[in-house]
Amino acid sequence: MPPSPLHIFAPAKLNLFLHVTGKRTDGYHTLQSLMVFTDAGDELALSPHDRLQIETEGPFAAQLGNPEDNLVCKAAALLAAHYKISPRGKIRLTKNLPVASGIGGGSADAAAALKGLVKLWNLPEEPAPLLQIAQKLGADVPACLHQKPLWAEGIGEKITPLPELPDLHFVLANPLVPTPTPQVFGNFQHGFSAPIRIFGPQKSTGEWIASLKACRNDLTDAAITVTPAIRGVLAALAATPGCLLHRLSGSGATCFGIYDSAELAQAAASMLKRNHKDWWVTQAGMLR
Ligand code: C5P
């Protein structure tokens, strides 16, 4: 019997706030962001194979381009090159998250692939090479390796864990209009935000929400320019009972609402699904 595949979860990330604080000479923007990871995500199943092969399935698999161009393949190639081995293995990617949607799907898949391939190839569990490779793959990939609440700075690679964040409950809503990150940054015209201090120490949920409300997602206007439907998604989330905060995640188009309980989030998700059958809507808990 073939060995059972190794299953690795690739959680969606949410930027609870995102401030753009400057622009580097290489064109990348410097940010401050509080990021969390949710129990909604993609799934990877890895098994031994004589060459590298990626198969895709799931509700959003059709939106993925050529599998060879997938960030998962690039992650495998960079990891194999670092350890001077040939990349081998079958990776089945179940794409549950909409693509180009501001919740890090591609970055999460790449980070999950790195974690899984270290196990599949019996490589040493050293964080430093993974972090280095993650940085080459994209600005959000280092954070996606972490998968727990964190404060991100730099272009996203400077990470401070935030274990004191209380449990939050989310609804994610996306109008299903792919919103490419480079286009959103290209439309960014906001002045830069002054750097702020990391939140804390220990606060109640109400204090965390108040701190978050004092912040923004600076990419919101630029994302609405690229995908005007975002405006309606934000308004619909704001109108759900018990919504403590509604905001765009990353460069969009996914927006999220925060709720005090899983029951309130569930009710809000049901309401949005009923009223907006052409959107992707899901309730999600927070990984910690
Ligand atoms: O790193 P990633 O591939 O996710 O970024 C996609 C594009 O988004 C970059 O090429 C850049 O145009 C923009 N970007 C940026 N500053 C960041 C992250 C992304 O300008 N911190």
Coordinates of C-alpha atoms and ligand atoms in Angstrom, one line a residue:
M1 CA 0.0 0.0 0.0
P2 CA 1.4 3.5 -0.8
P3 CA 2.1 5.6 2.3
S4 CA -0.7 8.0 3.2
P5 CA 0.0 11.6 2.1
L6 CA 1.3 14.2 4.4
H7 CA -1.4 16.8 5.0
I8 CA -0.4 20.4 5.5
F9 CA -2.9 23.3 6.1
A10 CA -2.3 26.7 4.4
P11 CA -4.4 29.1 6.5
A12 CA -5.8 32.4 5.1
K13 CA -4.2 35.5 6.6
L14 CA -6.0 38.6 7.6
N15 CA -4.4 42.1 8.0
L16 CA -6.4 43.5 11.0
F17 CA -4.8 46.8 10.0
L18 CA -2.2 47.7 7.4
H19 CA -0.3 51.0 7.3
V20 CA 2.0 51.9 4.4
T21 CA 4.9 53.7 6.0
G22 CA 7.2 54.3 3.0
K23 CA 8.6 53.1 -0.3
R24 CA 12.0 51.4 -0.8
T25 CA 14.3 52.1 -3.7
D26 CA 13.4 48.6 -5.1
G27 CA 9.7 49.7 -5.4
Y28 CA 8.5 47.7 -2.4
H29 CA 6.5 49.5 0.2
T30 CA 7.3 49.3 3.9
L31 CA 4.4 48.4 6.1
Q32 CA 3.1 47.9 9.6
S33 CA 0.4 45.3 10.0
L34 CA -1.2 43.1 12.6
M35 CA -1.7 39.8 10.9
V36 CA -3.7 36.8 12.1
F37 CA -4.3 33.4 10.5
T38 CA -7.7 31.6 10.3
D39 CA -9.1 28.1 10.2
A40 CA -10.2 28.7 6.7
G41 CA -7.5 27.9 4.2
D42 CA -6.1 25.8 1.4
E43 CA -4.9 22.2 1.9
L44 CA -1.8 20.5 0.6
A45 CA -1.3 16.7 0.5
L46 CA 2.3 15.6 -0.2
S47 CA 3.4 12.1 -1.2
P48 CA 6.6 10.6 -2.6
H49 CA 7.0 10.6 -6.4
D50 CA 9.9 10.2 -8.8
R51 CA 9.6 13.8 -10.0
L52 CA 7.9 17.0 -8.9
Q53 CA 4.3 17.1 -9.8
I54 CA 1.5 19.4 -8.7
E55 CA -2.2 18.6 -9.1
T56 CA -4.9 21.1 -8.2
E57 CA -8.5 20.6 -7.1
G58 CA -11.1 22.4 -5.1
P59 CA -13.6 25.3 -5.7
F60 CA -10.9 27.8 -7.0
A61 CA -8.5 25.4 -8.8
A62 CA -9.8 26.6 -12.2
Q63 CA -8.6 30.2 -11.4
L64 CA -5.0 29.0 -11.0
G65 CA -2.7 29.4 -14.1
N66 CA -0.1 26.9 -15.2
P67 CA 0.8 24.6 -12.3
E68 CA 4.5 25.0 -13.1
D69 CA 4.2 28.7 -12.4
N70 CA 2.5 28.2 -9.0
L71 CA 4.4 29.6 -6.0
V72 CA 4.3 26.0 -4.6
C73 CA 6.6 24.8 -7.4
K74 CA 8.9 27.8 -7.0
A75 CA 9.1 27.0 -3.2
A76 CA 10.0 23.4 -4.0
A77 CA 12.6 24.4 -6.5
L78 CA 14.3 26.9 -4.1
L79 CA 14.2 24.5 -1.2
A80 CA 15.8 21.7 -3.3
A81 CA 18.4 24.1 -4.6
H82 CA 19.3 25.2 -1.1
Y83 CA 20.0 21.6 0.0
K84 CA 21.4 20.6 -3.4
I85 CA 18.9 17.8 -4.0
S86 CA 16.4 17.2 -6.9
P87 CA 12.8 18.2 -6.2
R88 CA 10.6 15.2 -6.0
G89 CA 7.1 14.5 -4.8
K90 CA 3.5 14.8 -5.7
I91 CA 1.7 17.9 -4.3
R92 CA -2.1 18.0 -4.4
L93 CA -3.3 21.5 -3.7
T94 CA -6.9 21.9 -2.7
K95 CA -7.7 25.5 -3.5
N96 CA -10.4 26.6 -1.1
L97 CA -9.5 30.3 -1.1
P98 CA -10.2 32.7 -4.0
V99 CA -7.0 33.7 -5.8
A100 CA -5.5 37.3 -5.8
S101 CA -7.8 38.1 -2.9
G102 CA -5.7 39.7 -0.1
I103 CA -5.8 36.8 2.2
G104 CA -2.4 35.4 1.2
G105 CA -3.6 32.2 -0.5
G106 CA -0.6 31.8 -2.8
S107 CA 1.8 32.9 0.0
A108 CA 0.2 30.5 2.4
D109 CA 0.4 27.6 -0.1
A110 CA 4.1 28.3 -0.6
A111 CA 4.8 28.5 3.1
A112 CA 2.9 25.2 3.7
A113 CA 4.8 23.6 0.8
L114 CA 8.1 24.5 2.5
K115 CA 7.0 23.1 5.8
G116 CA 5.7 19.9 4.2
L117 CA 8.7 19.3 1.9
V118 CA 11.1 19.6 4.8
K119 CA 9.3 16.6 6.3
L120 CA 8.8 14.7 3.0
W121 CA 12.5 15.1 2.1
N122 CA 13.8 14.5 5.7
L123 CA 15.6 17.8 5.7
P124 CA 16.8 19.4 9.0
E125 CA 14.1 21.5 10.7
E126 CA 16.1 24.7 10.7
P127 CA 14.0 27.9 10.5
A128 CA 16.8 30.1 9.0
P129 CA 16.9 28.6 5.5
L130 CA 13.1 28.5 5.3
L131 CA 12.8 32.1 6.2
Q132 CA 15.5 33.1 3.6
I133 CA 13.6 31.1 0.9
A134 CA 10.3 32.5 2.1
Q135 CA 11.6 36.1 1.6
K136 CA 12.5 35.3 -2.0
L137 CA 9.0 34.0 -2.7
G138 CA 7.1 37.0 -1.6
A139 CA 6.6 39.7 1.0
D140 CA 3.9 37.7 2.9
V141 CA 5.5 34.3 2.8
P142 CA 7.7 34.7 5.9
A143 CA 4.6 35.6 8.0
C144 CA 2.7 32.7 6.5
L145 CA 5.4 30.3 7.9
H146 CA 4.4 31.6 11.3
Q147 CA 0.6 31.0 11.2
K148 CA 0.0 32.7 14.5
P149 CA -1.0 36.4 15.4
L150 CA 2.0 38.7 14.7
W151 CA 3.0 42.2 14.2
A152 CA 4.8 42.6 10.8
E153 CA 7.1 45.4 9.7
G154 CA 9.7 46.0 6.9
I155 CA 8.0 44.8 3.8
G156 CA 6.4 42.1 6.0
E157 CA 9.5 40.1 6.9
K158 CA 10.1 41.6 10.3
I159 CA 7.9 39.6 12.6
T160 CA 7.0 40.0 16.3
P161 CA 4.6 37.3 17.7
L162 CA 1.5 38.6 19.5
P163 CA 0.4 35.7 21.6
E164 CA -1.7 37.9 23.9
L165 CA -4.3 38.7 21.2
P166 CA -7.7 37.4 22.4
D167 CA -9.8 35.0 20.4
L168 CA -11.6 36.8 17.6
H169 CA -14.3 35.5 15.3
F170 CA -14.4 36.5 11.6
V171 CA -16.5 36.6 8.6
L172 CA -14.6 36.8 5.3
A173 CA -16.4 38.2 2.2
N174 CA -15.1 38.5 -1.3
P175 CA -17.0 39.8 -4.4
L176 CA -15.0 37.3 -6.5
V177 CA -13.2 39.9 -8.6
P178 CA -9.5 39.0 -8.6
T179 CA -7.6 42.1 -7.4
P180 CA -3.8 41.8 -8.2
T181 CA -1.6 43.2 -5.5
P182 CA 0.8 45.1 -7.9
Q183 CA -2.2 46.9 -9.4
V184 CA -3.4 48.0 -6.0
F185 CA 0.1 49.3 -4.9
G186 CA 0.3 51.0 -8.4
N187 CA -2.9 53.0 -7.5
F188 CA -1.7 53.8 -4.0
Q189 CA -1.8 57.6 -3.6
H190 CA -2.3 57.9 0.2
G191 CA 0.4 59.8 2.1
F192 CA 2.6 57.5 4.1
S193 CA 1.5 56.7 7.6
A194 CA 3.7 57.6 10.5
P195 CA 5.0 54.5 12.3
I196 CA 3.1 53.5 15.4
R197 CA 4.1 51.5 18.5
I198 CA 3.2 47.9 18.8
F199 CA -0.1 47.3 20.7
G200 CA 0.0 45.9 24.2
P201 CA 0.7 44.7 26.7
Q202 CA -2.4 42.6 27.6
K203 CA -5.7 44.2 26.7
S204 CA -9.3 43.2 26.7
T205 CA -11.1 42.4 23.4
G206 CA -12.7 45.9 23.6
E207 CA -9.3 47.6 24.0
W208 CA -7.8 45.6 21.1
I209 CA -10.8 46.6 18.9
A210 CA -10.4 50.3 20.0
S211 CA -6.7 50.1 19.0
L212 CA -7.5 48.5 15.7
K213 CA -10.2 51.1 15.0
A214 CA -7.6 53.9 15.5
C215 CA -5.7 52.3 12.5
R216 CA -6.7 51.7 8.9
N217 CA -5.9 49.6 5.9
D218 CA -4.1 52.3 3.8
L219 CA -4.7 50.3 0.6
T220 CA -8.5 50.6 0.8
D221 CA -8.9 53.5 -1.6
A222 CA -6.5 52.0 -4.1
A223 CA -8.1 48.6 -3.9
I224 CA -11.6 50.2 -4.5
T225 CA -10.2 52.0 -7.6
V226 CA -9.2 48.5 -8.9
T227 CA -12.3 46.7 -7.7
P228 CA -15.2 49.1 -6.9
A229 CA -17.3 46.1 -5.6
I230 CA -15.3 46.3 -2.4
R231 CA -17.3 49.3 -1.3
G232 CA -20.5 47.2 -1.2
V233 CA -18.8 44.3 0.6
L234 CA -17.6 46.7 3.4
A235 CA -21.1 48.2 3.7
A236 CA -22.7 44.8 3.9
L237 CA -20.3 43.6 6.6
A238 CA -20.9 46.8 8.6
A239 CA -24.7 46.2 8.5
T240 CA -24.4 42.7 10.1
P241 CA -25.5 42.5 13.8
G242 CA -22.6 42.3 16.2
C243 CA -19.9 43.4 13.8
L244 CA -17.2 45.1 16.0
L245 CA -15.0 46.1 13.1
H246 CA -15.1 45.7 9.3
R247 CA -12.1 46.2 7.0
L248 CA -10.3 45.2 3.8
S249 CA -7.6 42.6 4.2
G250 CA -4.2 43.2 2.4
S251 CA -4.7 44.5 -1.1
G252 CA -8.2 43.0 -1.3
A253 CA -10.7 42.2 -2.5
T254 CA -11.5 40.1 0.6
C255 CA -13.0 42.1 3.5
F256 CA -13.6 40.8 7.0
G257 CA -15.9 41.5 10.0
I258 CA -14.9 40.8 13.6
Y259 CA -17.4 39.4 16.1
D260 CA -17.4 38.5 19.7
S261 CA -18.6 35.0 19.3
A262 CA -18.7 32.2 16.7
E263 CA -22.5 32.3 16.9
L264 CA -22.6 36.0 15.9
A265 CA -20.1 35.3 13.1
Q266 CA -22.1 32.3 11.9
A267 CA -25.3 34.4 11.8
A268 CA -23.6 37.2 9.9
A269 CA -22.1 34.8 7.4
S270 CA -25.5 33.2 6.8
M271 CA -27.1 36.6 6.2
L272 CA -24.4 37.6 3.7
K273 CA -24.6 34.3 1.9
R274 CA -28.4 34.7 1.6
N275 CA -28.2 38.3 0.3
H276 CA -25.2 38.0 -1.9
K277 CA -25.2 34.6 -3.7
D278 CA -22.4 35.7 -6.1
W279 CA -19.9 36.4 -3.3
W280 CA -17.5 34.1 -1.5
V281 CA -18.5 34.2 2.2
T282 CA -17.1 32.1 5.1
Q283 CA -17.0 32.2 8.8
A284 CA -13.6 31.7 10.3
G285 CA -11.9 31.3 13.7
M286 CA -8.4 32.4 14.6
L287 CA -5.4 30.2 14.8
R288 CA -3.1 30.7 17.9
Ligands
C5P1 O1 5.9 40.1 -2.7 P1 4.6 39.9 -3.5 O2 4.9 39.1 -4.8 O3 3.5 39.4 -2.7 O4 4.2 41.4 -4.0 C1 3.6 41.6 -5.2 C2 3.7 43.1 -5.6 O5 3.1 43.9 -4.7 C3 5.2 43.6 -5.7 O6 5.7 43.3 -6.9 C4 5.0 45.1 -5.4 O7 4.6 45.7 -6.5 C5 3.8 45.1 -4.4 N1 4.2 45.1 -3.0 C6 4.8 46.3 -2.5 N2 5.2 46.3 -1.2 C7 5.0 45.2 -0.4 C8 4.4 44.0 -0.9 C9 4.0 44.0 -2.2 O8 5.0 47.3 -3.2 N3 5.3 45.3 0.9

